[in-house]
PDB file of C-alpha atoms in Angstrom:
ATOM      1  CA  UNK A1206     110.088 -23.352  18.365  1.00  0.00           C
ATOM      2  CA  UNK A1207     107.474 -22.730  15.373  1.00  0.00           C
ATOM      3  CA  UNK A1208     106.911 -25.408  12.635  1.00  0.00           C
ATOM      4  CA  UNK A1209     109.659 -23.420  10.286  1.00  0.00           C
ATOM      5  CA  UNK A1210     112.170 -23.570  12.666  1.00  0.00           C
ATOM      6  CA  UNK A1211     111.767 -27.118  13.238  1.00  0.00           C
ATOM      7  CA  UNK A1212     111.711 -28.440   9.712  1.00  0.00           C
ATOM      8  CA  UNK A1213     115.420 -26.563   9.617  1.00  0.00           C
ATOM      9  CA  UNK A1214     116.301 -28.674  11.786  1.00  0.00           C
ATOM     10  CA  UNK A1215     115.772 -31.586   9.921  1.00  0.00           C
ATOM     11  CA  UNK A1216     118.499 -33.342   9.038  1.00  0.00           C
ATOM     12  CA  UNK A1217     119.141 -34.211   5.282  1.00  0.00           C
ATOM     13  CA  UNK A1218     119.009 -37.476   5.788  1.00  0.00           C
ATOM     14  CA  UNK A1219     115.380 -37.579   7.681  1.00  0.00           C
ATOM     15  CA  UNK A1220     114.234 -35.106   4.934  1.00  0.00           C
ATOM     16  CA  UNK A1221     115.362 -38.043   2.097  1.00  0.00           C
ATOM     17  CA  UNK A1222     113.491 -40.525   4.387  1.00  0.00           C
ATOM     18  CA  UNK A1223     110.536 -38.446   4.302  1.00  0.00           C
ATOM     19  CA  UNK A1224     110.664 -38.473   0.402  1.00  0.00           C
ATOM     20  CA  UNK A1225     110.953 -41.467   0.158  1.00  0.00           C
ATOM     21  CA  UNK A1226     107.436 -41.752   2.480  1.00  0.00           C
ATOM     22  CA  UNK A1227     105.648 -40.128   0.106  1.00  0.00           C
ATOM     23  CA  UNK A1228     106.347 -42.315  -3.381  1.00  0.00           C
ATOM     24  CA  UNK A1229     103.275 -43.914  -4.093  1.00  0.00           C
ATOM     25  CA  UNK A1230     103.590 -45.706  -7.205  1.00  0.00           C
ATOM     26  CA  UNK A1231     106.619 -47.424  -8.844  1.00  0.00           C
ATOM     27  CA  UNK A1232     107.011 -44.849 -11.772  1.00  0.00           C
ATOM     28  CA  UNK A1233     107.575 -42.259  -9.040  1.00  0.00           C
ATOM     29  CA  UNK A1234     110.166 -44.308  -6.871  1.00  0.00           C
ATOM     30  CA  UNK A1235     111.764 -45.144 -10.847  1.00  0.00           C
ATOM     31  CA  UNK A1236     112.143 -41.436 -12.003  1.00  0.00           C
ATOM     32  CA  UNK A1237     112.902 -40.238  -8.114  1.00  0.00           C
ATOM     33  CA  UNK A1238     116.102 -43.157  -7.989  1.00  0.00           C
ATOM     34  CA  UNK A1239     116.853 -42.566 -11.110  1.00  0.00           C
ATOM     35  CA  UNK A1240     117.483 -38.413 -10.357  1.00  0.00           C
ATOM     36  CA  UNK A1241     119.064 -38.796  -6.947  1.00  0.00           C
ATOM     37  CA  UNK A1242     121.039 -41.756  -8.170  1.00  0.00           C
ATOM     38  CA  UNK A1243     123.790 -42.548 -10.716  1.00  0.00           C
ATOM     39  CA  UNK A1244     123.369 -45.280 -12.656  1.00  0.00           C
ATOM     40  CA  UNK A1245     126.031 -47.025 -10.945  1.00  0.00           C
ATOM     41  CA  UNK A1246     124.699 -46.559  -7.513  1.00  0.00           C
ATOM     42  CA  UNK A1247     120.922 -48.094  -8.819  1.00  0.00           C
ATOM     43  CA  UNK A1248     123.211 -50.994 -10.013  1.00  0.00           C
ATOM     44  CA  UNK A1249     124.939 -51.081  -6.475  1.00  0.00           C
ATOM     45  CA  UNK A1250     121.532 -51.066  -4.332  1.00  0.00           C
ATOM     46  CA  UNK A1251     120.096 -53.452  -6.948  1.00  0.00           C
ATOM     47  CA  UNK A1252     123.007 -55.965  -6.406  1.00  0.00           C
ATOM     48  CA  UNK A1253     122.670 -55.996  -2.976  1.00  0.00           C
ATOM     49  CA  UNK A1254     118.560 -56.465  -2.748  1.00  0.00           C
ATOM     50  CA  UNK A1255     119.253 -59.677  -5.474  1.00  0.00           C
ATOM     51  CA  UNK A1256     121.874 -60.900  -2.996  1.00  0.00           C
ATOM     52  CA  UNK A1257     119.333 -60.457  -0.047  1.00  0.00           C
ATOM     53  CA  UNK A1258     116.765 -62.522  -1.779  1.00  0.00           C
ATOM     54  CA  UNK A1259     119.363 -65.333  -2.572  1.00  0.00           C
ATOM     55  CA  UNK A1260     120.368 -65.039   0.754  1.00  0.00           C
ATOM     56  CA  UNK A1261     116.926 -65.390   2.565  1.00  0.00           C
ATOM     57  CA  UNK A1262     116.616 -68.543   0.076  1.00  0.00           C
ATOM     58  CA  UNK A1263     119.226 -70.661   2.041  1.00  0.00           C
ATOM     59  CA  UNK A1264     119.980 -72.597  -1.351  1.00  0.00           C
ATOM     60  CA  UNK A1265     123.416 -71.170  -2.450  1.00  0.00           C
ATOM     61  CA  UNK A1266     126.511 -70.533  -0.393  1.00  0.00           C
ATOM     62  CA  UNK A1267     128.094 -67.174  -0.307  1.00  0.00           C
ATOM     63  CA  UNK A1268     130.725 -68.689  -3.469  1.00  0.00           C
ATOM     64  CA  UNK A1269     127.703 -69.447  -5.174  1.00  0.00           C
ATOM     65  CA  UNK A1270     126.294 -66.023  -4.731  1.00  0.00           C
ATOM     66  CA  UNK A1271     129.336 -64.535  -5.371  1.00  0.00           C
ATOM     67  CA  UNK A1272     129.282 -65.772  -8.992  1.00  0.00           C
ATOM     68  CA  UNK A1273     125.788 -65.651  -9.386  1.00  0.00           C
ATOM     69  CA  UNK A1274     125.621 -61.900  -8.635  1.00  0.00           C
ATOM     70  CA  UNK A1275     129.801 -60.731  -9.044  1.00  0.00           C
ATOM     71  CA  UNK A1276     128.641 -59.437  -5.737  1.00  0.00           C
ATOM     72  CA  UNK A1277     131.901 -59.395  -3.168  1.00  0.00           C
ATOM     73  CA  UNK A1278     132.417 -62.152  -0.730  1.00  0.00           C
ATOM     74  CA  UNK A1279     132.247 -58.831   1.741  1.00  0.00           C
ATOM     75  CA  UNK A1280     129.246 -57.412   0.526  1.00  0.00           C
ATOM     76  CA  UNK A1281     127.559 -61.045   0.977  1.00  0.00           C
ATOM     77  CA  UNK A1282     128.858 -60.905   4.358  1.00  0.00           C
ATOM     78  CA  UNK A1283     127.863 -57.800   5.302  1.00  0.00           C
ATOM     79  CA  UNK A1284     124.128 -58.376   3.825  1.00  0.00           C
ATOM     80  CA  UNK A1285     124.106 -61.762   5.863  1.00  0.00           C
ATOM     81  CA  UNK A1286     125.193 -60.340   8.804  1.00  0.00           C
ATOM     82  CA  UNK A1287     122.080 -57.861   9.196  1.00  0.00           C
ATOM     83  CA  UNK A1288     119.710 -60.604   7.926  1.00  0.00           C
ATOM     84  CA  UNK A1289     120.939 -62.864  11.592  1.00  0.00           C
ATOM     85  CA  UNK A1290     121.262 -59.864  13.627  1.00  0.00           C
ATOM     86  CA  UNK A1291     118.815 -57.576  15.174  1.00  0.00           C
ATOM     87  CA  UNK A1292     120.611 -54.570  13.780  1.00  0.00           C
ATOM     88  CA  UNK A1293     117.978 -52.409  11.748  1.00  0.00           C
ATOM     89  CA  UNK A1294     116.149 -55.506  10.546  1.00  0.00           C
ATOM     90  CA  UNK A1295     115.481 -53.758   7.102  1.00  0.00           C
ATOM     91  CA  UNK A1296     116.084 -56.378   4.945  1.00  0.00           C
ATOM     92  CA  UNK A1297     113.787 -58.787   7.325  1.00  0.00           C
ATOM     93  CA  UNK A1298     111.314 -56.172   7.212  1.00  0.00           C
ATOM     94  CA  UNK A1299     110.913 -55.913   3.305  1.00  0.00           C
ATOM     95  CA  UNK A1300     111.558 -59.625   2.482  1.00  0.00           C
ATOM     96  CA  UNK A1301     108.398 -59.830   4.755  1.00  0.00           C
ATOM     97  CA  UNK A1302     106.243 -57.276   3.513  1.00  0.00           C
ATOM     98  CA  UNK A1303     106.816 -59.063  -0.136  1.00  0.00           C
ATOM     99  CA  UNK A1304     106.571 -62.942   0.998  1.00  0.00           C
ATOM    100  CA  UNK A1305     109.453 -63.287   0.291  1.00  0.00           C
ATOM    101  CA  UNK A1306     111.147 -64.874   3.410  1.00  0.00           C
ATOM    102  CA  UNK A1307     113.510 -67.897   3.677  1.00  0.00           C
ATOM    103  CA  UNK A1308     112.712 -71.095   2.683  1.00  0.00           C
ATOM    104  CA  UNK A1309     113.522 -72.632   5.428  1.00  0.00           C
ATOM    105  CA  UNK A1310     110.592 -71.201   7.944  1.00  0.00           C
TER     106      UNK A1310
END
């Protein structure tokens, strides 16, 4: 299989991935979100990141969040859930890479 042939095999969402790889300063991840994203959805992956951080924080309780952020009790669920687990460890992985871990380590 040639090098053509294999990037047509990529799938879309590897090729976004890949994209997103090669932002290298904030004004290009700002104008890149802001084509391949409504407004909405910025707000929606925004919400969620802020409810990370709180979450990583150990202060509030997921109430506390809830009306700090009008994020859903599910979403703040969901959010915790792959911050204890070993799922994709995403969240762990940038909270890291910007200092910005729990408080309680």
């Amino acid at each position: 299989m040639n090098f053509e042939e294999k990037e047509l095999k990529k799938s879309p969402v590897a090729e976004l991935f890949e994209a997103f790889l090669l932002l290298e300063t904030n004004d290009e991840v700002e104008r890149f979100m802001r084509d391949i994203c409504t407004p909405q959805e910025i707000s929606a992956l925004a919400e969620r990141w802020r409810v990370c951080r709180l979450l990583a924080q150990g202060d509030l309780s997921y109430r506390e969040i809830n009306q700090k952020t009008g994020a859903s009790l599910a979403t703040i669920t969901r959010i915790a859930r792959f911050l204890r687990t070993e799922a994709h460890q995403g969240y762990a992985a940038m909270l890291k890479k910007m200092k910005l871990g729990s408080k309680k380590n």
